[in-house]
CSV table of C-alpha atoms in Angstrom, one decimal:
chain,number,residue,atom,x,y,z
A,1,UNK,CA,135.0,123.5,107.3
A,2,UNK,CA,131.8,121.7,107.1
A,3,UNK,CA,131.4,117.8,106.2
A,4,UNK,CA,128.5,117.2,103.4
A,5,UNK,CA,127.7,113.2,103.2
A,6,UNK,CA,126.4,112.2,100.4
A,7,UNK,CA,124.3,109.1,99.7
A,8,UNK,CA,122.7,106.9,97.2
A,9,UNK,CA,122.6,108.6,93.5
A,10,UNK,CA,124.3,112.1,94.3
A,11,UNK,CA,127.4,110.4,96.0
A,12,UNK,CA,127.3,108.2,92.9
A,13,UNK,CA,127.2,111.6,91.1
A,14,UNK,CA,130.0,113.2,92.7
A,15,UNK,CA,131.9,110.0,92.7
A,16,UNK,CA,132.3,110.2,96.6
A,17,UNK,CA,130.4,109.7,99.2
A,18,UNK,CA,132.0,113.1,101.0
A,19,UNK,CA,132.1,116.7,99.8
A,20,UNK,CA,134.0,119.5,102.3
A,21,UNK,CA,132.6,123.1,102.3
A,22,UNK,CA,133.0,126.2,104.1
A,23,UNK,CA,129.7,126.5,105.4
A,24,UNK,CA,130.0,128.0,108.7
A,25,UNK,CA,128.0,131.4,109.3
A,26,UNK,CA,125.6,130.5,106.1
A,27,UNK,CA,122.1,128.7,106.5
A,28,UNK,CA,120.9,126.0,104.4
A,29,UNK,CA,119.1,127.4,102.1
A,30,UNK,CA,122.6,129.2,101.1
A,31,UNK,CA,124.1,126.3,100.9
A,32,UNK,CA,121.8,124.6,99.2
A,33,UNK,CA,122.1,127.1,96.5
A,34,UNK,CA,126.2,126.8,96.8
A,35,UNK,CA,126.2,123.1,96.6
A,36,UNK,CA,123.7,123.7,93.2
A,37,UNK,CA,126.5,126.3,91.8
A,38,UNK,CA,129.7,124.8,92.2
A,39,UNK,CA,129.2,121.4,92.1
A,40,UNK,CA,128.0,118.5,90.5
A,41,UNK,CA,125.0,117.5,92.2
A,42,UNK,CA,122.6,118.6,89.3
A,43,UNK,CA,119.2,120.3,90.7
A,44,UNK,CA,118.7,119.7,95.0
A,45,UNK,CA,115.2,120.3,94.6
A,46,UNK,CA,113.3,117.6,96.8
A,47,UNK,CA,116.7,116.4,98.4
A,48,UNK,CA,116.8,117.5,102.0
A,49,UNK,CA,119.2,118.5,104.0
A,50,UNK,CA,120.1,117.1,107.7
A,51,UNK,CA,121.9,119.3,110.2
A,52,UNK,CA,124.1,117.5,112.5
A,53,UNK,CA,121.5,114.0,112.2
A,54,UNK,CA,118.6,116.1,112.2
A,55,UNK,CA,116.2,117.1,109.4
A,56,UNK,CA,116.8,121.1,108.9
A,57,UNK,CA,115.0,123.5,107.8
A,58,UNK,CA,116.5,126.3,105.3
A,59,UNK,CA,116.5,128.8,107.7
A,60,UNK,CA,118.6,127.0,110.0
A,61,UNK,CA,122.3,128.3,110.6
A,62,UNK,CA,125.3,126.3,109.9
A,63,UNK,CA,128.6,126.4,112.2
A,64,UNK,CA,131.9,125.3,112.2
A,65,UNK,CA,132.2,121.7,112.2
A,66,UNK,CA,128.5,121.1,112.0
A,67,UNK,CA,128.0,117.6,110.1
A,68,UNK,CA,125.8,118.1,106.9
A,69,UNK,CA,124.0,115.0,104.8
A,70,UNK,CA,122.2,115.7,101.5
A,71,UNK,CA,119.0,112.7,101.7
A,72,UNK,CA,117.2,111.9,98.8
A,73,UNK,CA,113.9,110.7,98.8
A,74,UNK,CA,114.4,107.7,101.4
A,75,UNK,CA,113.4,104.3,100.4
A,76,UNK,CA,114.5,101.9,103.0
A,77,UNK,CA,111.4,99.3,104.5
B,1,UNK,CA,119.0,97.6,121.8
B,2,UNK,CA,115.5,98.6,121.0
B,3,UNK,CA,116.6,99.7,117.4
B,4,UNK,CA,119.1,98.2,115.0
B,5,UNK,CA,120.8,98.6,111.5
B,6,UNK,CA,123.1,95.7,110.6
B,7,UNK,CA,124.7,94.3,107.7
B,8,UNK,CA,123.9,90.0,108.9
B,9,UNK,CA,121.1,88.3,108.2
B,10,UNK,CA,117.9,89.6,110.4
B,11,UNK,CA,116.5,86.6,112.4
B,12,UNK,CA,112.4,87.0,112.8
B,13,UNK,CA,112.7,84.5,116.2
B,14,UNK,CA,115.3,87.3,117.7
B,15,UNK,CA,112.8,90.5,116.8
B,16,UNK,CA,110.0,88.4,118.7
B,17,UNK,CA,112.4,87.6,121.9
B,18,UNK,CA,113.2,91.3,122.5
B,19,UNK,CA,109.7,92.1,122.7
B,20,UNK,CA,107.7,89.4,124.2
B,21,UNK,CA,106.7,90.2,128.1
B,22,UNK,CA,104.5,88.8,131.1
B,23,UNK,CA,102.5,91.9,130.3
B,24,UNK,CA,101.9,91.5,126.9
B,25,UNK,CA,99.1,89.5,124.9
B,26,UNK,CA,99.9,89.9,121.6
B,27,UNK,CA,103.1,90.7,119.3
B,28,UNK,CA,102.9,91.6,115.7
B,29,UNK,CA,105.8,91.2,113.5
B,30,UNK,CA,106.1,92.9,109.7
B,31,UNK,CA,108.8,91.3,107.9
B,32,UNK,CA,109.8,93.7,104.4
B,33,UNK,CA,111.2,91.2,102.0
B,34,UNK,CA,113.1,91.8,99.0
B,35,UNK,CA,110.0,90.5,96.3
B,36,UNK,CA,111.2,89.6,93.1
B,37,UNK,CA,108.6,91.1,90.9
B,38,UNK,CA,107.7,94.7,91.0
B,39,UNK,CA,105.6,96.4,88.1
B,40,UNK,CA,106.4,93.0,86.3
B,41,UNK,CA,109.9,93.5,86.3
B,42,UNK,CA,112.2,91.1,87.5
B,43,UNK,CA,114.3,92.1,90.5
B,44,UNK,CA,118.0,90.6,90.9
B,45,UNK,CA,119.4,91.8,94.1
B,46,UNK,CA,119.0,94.9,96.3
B,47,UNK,CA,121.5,96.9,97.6
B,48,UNK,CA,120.6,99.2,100.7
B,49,UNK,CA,122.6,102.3,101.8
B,50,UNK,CA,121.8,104.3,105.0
B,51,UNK,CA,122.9,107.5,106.3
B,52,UNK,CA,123.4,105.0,109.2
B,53,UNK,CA,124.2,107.5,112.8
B,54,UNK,CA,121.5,109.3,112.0
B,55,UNK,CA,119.0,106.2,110.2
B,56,UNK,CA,119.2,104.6,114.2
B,57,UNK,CA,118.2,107.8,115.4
B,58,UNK,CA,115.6,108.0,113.2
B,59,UNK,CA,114.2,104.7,114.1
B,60,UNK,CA,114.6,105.0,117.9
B,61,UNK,CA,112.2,108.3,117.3
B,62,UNK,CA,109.4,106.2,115.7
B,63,UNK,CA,109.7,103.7,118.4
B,64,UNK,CA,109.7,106.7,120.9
B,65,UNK,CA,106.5,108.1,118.9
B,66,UNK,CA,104.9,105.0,119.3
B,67,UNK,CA,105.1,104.5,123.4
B,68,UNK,CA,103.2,108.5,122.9
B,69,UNK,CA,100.6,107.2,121.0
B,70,UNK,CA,100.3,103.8,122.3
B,71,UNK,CA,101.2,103.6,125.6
B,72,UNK,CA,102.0,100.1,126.6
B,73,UNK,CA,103.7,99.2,123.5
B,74,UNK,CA,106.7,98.3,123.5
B,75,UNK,CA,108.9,98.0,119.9
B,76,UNK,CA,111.8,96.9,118.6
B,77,UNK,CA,113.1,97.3,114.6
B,78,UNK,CA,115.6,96.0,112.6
B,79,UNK,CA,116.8,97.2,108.2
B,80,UNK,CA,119.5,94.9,107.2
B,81,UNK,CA,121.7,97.2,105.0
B,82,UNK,CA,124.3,95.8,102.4
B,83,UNK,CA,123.2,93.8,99.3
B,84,UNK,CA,120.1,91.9,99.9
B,85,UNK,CA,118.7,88.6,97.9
B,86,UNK,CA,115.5,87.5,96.7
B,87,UNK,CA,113.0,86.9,99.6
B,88,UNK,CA,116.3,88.4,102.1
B,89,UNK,CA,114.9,90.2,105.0
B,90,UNK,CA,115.0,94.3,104.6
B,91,UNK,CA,113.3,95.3,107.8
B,92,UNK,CA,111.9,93.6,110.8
B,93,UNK,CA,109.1,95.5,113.2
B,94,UNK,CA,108.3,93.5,116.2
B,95,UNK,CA,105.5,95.3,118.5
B,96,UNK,CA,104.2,93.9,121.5
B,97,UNK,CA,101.6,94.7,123.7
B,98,UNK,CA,98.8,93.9,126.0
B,99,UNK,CA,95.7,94.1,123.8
B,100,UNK,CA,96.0,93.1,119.8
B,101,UNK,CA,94.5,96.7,118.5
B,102,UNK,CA,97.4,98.3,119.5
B,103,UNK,CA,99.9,96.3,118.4
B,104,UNK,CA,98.5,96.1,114.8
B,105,UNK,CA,98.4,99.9,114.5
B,106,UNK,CA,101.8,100.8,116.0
B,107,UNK,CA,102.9,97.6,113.8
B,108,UNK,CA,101.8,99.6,110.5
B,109,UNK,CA,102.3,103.0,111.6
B,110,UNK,CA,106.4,101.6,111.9
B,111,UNK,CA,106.6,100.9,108.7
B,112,UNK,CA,104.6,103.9,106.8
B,113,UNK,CA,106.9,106.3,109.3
B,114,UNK,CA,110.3,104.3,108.4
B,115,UNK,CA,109.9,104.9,104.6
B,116,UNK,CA,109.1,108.5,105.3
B,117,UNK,CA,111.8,109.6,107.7
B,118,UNK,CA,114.3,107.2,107.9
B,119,UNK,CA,117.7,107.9,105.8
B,120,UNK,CA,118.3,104.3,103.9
B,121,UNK,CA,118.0,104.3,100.2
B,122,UNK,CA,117.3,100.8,98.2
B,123,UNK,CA,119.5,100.4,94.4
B,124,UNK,CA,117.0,97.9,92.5
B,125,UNK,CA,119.1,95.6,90.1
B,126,UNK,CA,117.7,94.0,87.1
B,127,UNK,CA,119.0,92.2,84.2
B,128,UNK,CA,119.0,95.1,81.9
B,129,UNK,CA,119.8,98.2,84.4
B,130,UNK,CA,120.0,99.9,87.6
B,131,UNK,CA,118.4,102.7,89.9
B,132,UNK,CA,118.5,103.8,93.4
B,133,UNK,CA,114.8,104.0,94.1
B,134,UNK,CA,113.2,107.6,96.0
B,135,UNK,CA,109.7,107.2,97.8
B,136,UNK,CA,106.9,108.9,95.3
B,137,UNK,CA,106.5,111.9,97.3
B,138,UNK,CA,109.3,113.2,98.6
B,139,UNK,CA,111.3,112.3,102.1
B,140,UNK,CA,108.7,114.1,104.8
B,141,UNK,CA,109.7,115.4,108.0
B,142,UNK,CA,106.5,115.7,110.1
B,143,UNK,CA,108.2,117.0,113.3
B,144,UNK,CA,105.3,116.8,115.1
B,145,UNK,CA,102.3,114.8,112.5
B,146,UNK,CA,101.3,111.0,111.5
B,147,UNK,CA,102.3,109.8,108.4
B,148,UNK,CA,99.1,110.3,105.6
B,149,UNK,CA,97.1,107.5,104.2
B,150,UNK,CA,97.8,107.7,100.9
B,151,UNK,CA,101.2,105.8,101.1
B,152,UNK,CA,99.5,102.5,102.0
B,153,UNK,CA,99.9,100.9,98.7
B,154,UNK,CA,104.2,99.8,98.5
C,1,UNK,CA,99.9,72.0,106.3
C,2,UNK,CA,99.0,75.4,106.0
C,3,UNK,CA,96.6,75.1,109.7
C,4,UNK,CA,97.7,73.4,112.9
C,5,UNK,CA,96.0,72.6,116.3
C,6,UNK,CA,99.5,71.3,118.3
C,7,UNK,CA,100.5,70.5,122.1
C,8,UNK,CA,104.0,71.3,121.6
C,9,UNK,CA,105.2,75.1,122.1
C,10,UNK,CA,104.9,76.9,118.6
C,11,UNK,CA,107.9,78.4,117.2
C,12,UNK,CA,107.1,82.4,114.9
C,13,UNK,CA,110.0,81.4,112.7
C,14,UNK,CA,108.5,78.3,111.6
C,15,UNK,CA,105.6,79.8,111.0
C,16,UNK,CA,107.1,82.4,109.3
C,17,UNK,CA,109.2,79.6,107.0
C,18,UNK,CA,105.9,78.5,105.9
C,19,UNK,CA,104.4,81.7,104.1
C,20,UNK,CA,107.9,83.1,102.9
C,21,UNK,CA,108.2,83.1,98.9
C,22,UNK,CA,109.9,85.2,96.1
C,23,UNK,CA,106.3,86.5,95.1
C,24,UNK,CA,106.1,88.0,98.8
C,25,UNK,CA,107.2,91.4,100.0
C,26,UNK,CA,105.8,91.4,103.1
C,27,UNK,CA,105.1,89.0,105.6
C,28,UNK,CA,103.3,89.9,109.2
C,29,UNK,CA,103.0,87.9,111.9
C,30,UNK,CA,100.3,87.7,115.0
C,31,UNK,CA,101.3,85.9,117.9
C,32,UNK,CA,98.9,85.6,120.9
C,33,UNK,CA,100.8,85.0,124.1
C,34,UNK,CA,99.2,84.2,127.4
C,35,UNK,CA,99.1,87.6,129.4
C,36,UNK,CA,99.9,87.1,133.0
C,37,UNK,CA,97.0,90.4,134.5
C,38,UNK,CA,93.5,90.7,133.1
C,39,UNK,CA,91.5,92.9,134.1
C,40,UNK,CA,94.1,93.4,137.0
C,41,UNK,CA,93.8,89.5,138.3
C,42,UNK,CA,96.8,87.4,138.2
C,43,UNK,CA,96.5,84.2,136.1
C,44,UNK,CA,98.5,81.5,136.8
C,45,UNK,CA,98.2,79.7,133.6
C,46,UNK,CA,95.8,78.9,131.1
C,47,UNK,CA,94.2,75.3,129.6
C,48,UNK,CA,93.0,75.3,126.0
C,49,UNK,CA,90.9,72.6,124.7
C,50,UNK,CA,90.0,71.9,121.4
C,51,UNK,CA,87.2,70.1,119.2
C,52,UNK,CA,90.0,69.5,117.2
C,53,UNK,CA,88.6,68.1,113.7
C,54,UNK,CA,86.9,70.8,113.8
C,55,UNK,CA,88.6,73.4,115.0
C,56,UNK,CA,91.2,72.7,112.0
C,57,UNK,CA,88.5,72.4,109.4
C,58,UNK,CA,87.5,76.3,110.6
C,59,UNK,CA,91.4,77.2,110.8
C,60,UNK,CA,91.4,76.5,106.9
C,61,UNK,CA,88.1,77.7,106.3
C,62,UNK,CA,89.3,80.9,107.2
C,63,UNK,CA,92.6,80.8,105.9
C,64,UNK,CA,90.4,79.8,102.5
C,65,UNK,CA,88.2,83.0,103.3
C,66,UNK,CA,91.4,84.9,103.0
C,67,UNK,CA,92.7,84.0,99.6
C,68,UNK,CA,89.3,85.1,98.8
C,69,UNK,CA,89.1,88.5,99.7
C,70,UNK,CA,92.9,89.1,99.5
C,71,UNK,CA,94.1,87.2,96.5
C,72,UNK,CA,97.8,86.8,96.3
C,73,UNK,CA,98.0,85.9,100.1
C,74,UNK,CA,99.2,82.7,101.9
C,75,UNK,CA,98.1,82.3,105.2
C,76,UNK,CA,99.7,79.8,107.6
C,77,UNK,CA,98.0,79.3,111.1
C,78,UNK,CA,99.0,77.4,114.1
C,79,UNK,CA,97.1,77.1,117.7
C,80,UNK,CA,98.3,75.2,120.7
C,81,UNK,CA,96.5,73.4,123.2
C,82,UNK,CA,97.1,71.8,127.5
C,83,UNK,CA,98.3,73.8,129.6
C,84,UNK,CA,100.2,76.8,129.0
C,85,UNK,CA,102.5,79.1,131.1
C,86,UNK,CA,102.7,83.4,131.4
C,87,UNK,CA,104.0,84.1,127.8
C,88,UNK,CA,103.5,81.0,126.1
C,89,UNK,CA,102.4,81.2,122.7
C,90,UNK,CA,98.9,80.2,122.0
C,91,UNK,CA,97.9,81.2,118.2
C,92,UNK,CA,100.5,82.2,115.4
C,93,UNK,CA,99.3,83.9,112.3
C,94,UNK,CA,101.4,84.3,109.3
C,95,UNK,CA,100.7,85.9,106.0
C,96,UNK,CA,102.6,86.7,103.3
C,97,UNK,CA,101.5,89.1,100.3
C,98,UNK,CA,103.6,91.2,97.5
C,99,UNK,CA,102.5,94.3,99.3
C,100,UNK,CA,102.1,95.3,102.8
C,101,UNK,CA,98.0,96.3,103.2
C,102,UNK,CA,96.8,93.1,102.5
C,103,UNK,CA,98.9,91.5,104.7
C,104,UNK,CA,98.0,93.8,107.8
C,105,UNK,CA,94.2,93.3,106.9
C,106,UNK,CA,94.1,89.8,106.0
C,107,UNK,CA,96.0,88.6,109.3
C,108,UNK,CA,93.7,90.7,111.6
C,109,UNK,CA,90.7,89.1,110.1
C,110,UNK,CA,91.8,85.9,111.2
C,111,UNK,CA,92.5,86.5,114.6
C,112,UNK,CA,88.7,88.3,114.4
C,113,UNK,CA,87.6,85.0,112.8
C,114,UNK,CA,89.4,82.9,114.8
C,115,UNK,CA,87.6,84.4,118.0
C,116,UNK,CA,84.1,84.0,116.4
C,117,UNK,CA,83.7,80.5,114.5
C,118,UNK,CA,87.0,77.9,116.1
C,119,UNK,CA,85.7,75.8,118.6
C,120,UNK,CA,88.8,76.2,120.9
C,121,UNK,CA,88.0,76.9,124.2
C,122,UNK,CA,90.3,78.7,127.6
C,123,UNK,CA,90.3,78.0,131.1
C,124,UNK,CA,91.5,80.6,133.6
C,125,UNK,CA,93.7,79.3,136.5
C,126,UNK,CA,94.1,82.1,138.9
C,127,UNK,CA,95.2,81.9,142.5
C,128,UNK,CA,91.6,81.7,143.7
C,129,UNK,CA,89.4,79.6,141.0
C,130,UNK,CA,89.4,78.6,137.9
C,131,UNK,CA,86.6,79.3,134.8
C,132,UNK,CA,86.3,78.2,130.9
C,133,UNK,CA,86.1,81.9,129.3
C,134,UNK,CA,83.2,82.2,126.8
C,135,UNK,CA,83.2,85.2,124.3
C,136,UNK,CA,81.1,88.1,125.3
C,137,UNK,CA,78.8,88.0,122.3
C,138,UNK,CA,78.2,84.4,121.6
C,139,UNK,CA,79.8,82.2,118.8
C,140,UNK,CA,79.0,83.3,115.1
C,141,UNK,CA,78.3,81.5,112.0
C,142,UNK,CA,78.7,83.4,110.0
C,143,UNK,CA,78.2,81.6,107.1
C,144,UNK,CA,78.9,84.3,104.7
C,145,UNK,CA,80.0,87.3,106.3
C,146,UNK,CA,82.9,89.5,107.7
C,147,UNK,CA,82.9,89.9,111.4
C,148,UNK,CA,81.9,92.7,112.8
C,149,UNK,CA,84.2,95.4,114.6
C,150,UNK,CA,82.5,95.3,117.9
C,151,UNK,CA,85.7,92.3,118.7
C,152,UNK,CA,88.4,94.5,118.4
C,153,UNK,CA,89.2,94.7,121.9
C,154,UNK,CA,90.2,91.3,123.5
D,1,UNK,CA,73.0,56.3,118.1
D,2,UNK,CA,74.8,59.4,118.3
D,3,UNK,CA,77.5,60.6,119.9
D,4,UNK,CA,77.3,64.0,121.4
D,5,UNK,CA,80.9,65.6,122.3
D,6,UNK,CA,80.8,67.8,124.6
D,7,UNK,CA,83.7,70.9,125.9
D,8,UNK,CA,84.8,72.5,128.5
D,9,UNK,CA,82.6,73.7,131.1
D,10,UNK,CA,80.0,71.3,129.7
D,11,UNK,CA,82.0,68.4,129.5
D,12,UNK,CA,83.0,69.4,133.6
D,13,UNK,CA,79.0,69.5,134.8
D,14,UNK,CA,78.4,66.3,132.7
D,15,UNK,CA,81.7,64.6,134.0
D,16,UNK,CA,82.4,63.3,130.6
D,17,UNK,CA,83.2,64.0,127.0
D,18,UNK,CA,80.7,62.2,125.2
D,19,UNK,CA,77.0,61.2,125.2
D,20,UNK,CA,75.7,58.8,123.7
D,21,UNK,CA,72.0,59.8,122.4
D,22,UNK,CA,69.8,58.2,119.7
D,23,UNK,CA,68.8,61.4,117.6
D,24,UNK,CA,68.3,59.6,114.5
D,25,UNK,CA,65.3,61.1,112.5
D,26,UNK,CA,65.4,64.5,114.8
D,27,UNK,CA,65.9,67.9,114.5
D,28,UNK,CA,68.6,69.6,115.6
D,29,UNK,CA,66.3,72.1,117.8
D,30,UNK,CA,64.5,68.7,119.0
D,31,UNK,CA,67.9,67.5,119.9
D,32,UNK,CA,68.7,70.5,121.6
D,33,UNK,CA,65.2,70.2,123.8
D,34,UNK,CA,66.0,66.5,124.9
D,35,UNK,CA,69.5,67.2,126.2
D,36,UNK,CA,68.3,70.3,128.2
D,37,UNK,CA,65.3,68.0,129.5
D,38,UNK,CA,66.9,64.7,130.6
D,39,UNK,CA,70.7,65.4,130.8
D,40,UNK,CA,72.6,67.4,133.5
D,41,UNK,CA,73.4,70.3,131.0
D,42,UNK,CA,71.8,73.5,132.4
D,43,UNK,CA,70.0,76.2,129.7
D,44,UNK,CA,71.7,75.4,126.6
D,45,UNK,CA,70.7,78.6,125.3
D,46,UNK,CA,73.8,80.5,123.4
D,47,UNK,CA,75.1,76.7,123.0
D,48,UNK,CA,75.7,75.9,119.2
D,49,UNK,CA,75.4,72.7,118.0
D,50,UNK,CA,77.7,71.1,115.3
D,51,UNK,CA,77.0,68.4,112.8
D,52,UNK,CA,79.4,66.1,111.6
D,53,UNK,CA,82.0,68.9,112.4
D,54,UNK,CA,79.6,71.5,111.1
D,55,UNK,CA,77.7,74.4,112.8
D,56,UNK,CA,73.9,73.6,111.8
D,57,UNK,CA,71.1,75.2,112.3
D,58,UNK,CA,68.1,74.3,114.3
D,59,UNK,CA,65.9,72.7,111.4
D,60,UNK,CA,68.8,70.4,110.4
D,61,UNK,CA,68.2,66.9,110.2
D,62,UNK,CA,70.2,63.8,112.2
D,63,UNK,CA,70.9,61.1,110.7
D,64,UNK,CA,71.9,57.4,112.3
D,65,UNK,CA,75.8,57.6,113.0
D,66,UNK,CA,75.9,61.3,112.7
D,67,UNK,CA,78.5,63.2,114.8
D,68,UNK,CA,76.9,66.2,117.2
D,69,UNK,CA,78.9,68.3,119.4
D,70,UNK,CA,77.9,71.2,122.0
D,71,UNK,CA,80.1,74.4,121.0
D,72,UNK,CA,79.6,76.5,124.2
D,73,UNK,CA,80.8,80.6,123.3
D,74,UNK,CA,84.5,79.9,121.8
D,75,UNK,CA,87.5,81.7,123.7
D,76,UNK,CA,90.2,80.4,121.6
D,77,UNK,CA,93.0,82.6,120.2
């Protein structure tokens, strides 16, 4: 299983700041699509997706136990 | 600690201290404070989030980027997250170094880079509503570039 | 007072008390501390006379230039004078603006202007002598204009 | 009479701060001649000369009581 963090609007959205997914073995484009599908995050487009603290890119594989965070457009500063 | 997010109060005297040297002959300090007007709108209180193990990364890279492009400066940064009043301090940038040119442009490049690539996200309360607040173009990642000039106007 | 010519050490969160206000979102700070190697010779410590009517009549002519050509900013400067040790603070510059450019440009213009038209004046101690410094170019008038960019690199 | 302050490495040659000159009725640029001609001053070339706290220009005009100082290049900052 895979930790997704949420922040700002979309953990507002899902009413938690902490969604758990099965994610190992897909990339993050996949899950990006997943995360669209099945649940209530509305459309992901322009919300990127870090990889253990790290911006990734959607080609980027996922594995087991691999912390994921969904960031909005950032506006700290 | 070169880097910081914190929940107290951010003291500018303390930001200066941690980068003031023999060596240096100028510091430069932006200090982001919560205005209370924006677009004519009348702000009540902020509220900052951050995506924080991964925000203090994110700033210790911009300090690291910094030293690269000006070598001898020397940086420290502090975003207060939390709920924020009117004329509260959001984010403290204290460079120091020997010459003022330097410190000046690794002052502003800080800041343009932190609302670019740093995970924190600002909730604007007014009287009439609420709204977590995204940058106009989009988080950018810019693994290896400078941030663009056309976000010099927040 | 919004300009200072002082003996006593000079404190950046006072200076930075005096700009700070709800209308403000960002506030940057220039602080000129006495650099122990220039041009790789040791100074022991510096001594800054002033003319000091005038120099504080210049001091708000300039912080009056600014509200000019940045309108919306509050400027605050301070400059010390005697004797002063490695890292001593001998100019603050504060200004305060809703947005971040003008605050960026307006305080570097006064550290420009301060260098051209402020009849403050520094002694070198070093191990072996002592000199007053003068600029490399000559004081400016000025009466009008913006100075030039050939003085970004004290 | 006038005074005439004078700064830092000029106020060290004359061994004081102050001179006392009678300029009334002169130019500036007369001024300027006089004090290179009978006081221990050097060249004042790339000196400025300030009236009543003013920079002023060599066809300026002194008047009895009227405050001049030597501005020698600034270094403050």
């Amino acid at each position: 299983m895979n930790k997704v963090l949420l922040f700002a609007h979309l953990k507002e959205q899902a009413g938690k700041g902490k969604l758990e997914v099965n994610a190992s073995g897909k990339t993050i484009g996949e899950l990006r699509r997943i995360l669209e599908r099945d649940h209530e995050l509305g459309n992901l487009e322009g919300i990127m997706i870090a990889l253990n603290e790290e911006f990734a890119k959607d080609d980027a594989l996922i594995q087991t136990g691999d912390e994921i965070a969904l960031i909005p457009p950032v506006s700290g500063g | 600690m070169t880097c910081e997010i914190t929940r107290e109060p951010i003291r500018v005297d303390e930001l200066y201290q941690k980068v003031v040297r023999r060596e240096a002959g100028a510091v430069t300090l932006f200090v982001g404070t919560v205005r209370e007007l924006t677009h004519g709108k009348r702000t009540l209180f902020l509220e900052y989030e951050a995506y924080e193990a991964m925000a203090l990364k994110k700033l210790e890279q911009i300090a690291a980027e910094m030293g690269e492009r000006w070598p001898g400066v020397q940086t420290a940064i502090t975003h207060r997250i939390g709920r924020l009043d009117i004329s509260d301090i959001a984010v403290a940038i204290a460079v120091s170094s020997p010459h003022r040119p330097e410190a000046y442009e690794a002052n502003r490049y800080a800041i343009e880079r932190i609302k670019e690539i740093v995970p924190i996200w600002k909730k604007e309360h007014w009287e009439d509503g609420e709204e977590w607040v995204g940058n106009q173009q989009g988080t950018k990642e810019y693994l290896d570039g400078k941030p663009g000039e056309e976000e010099l106007d927040e």
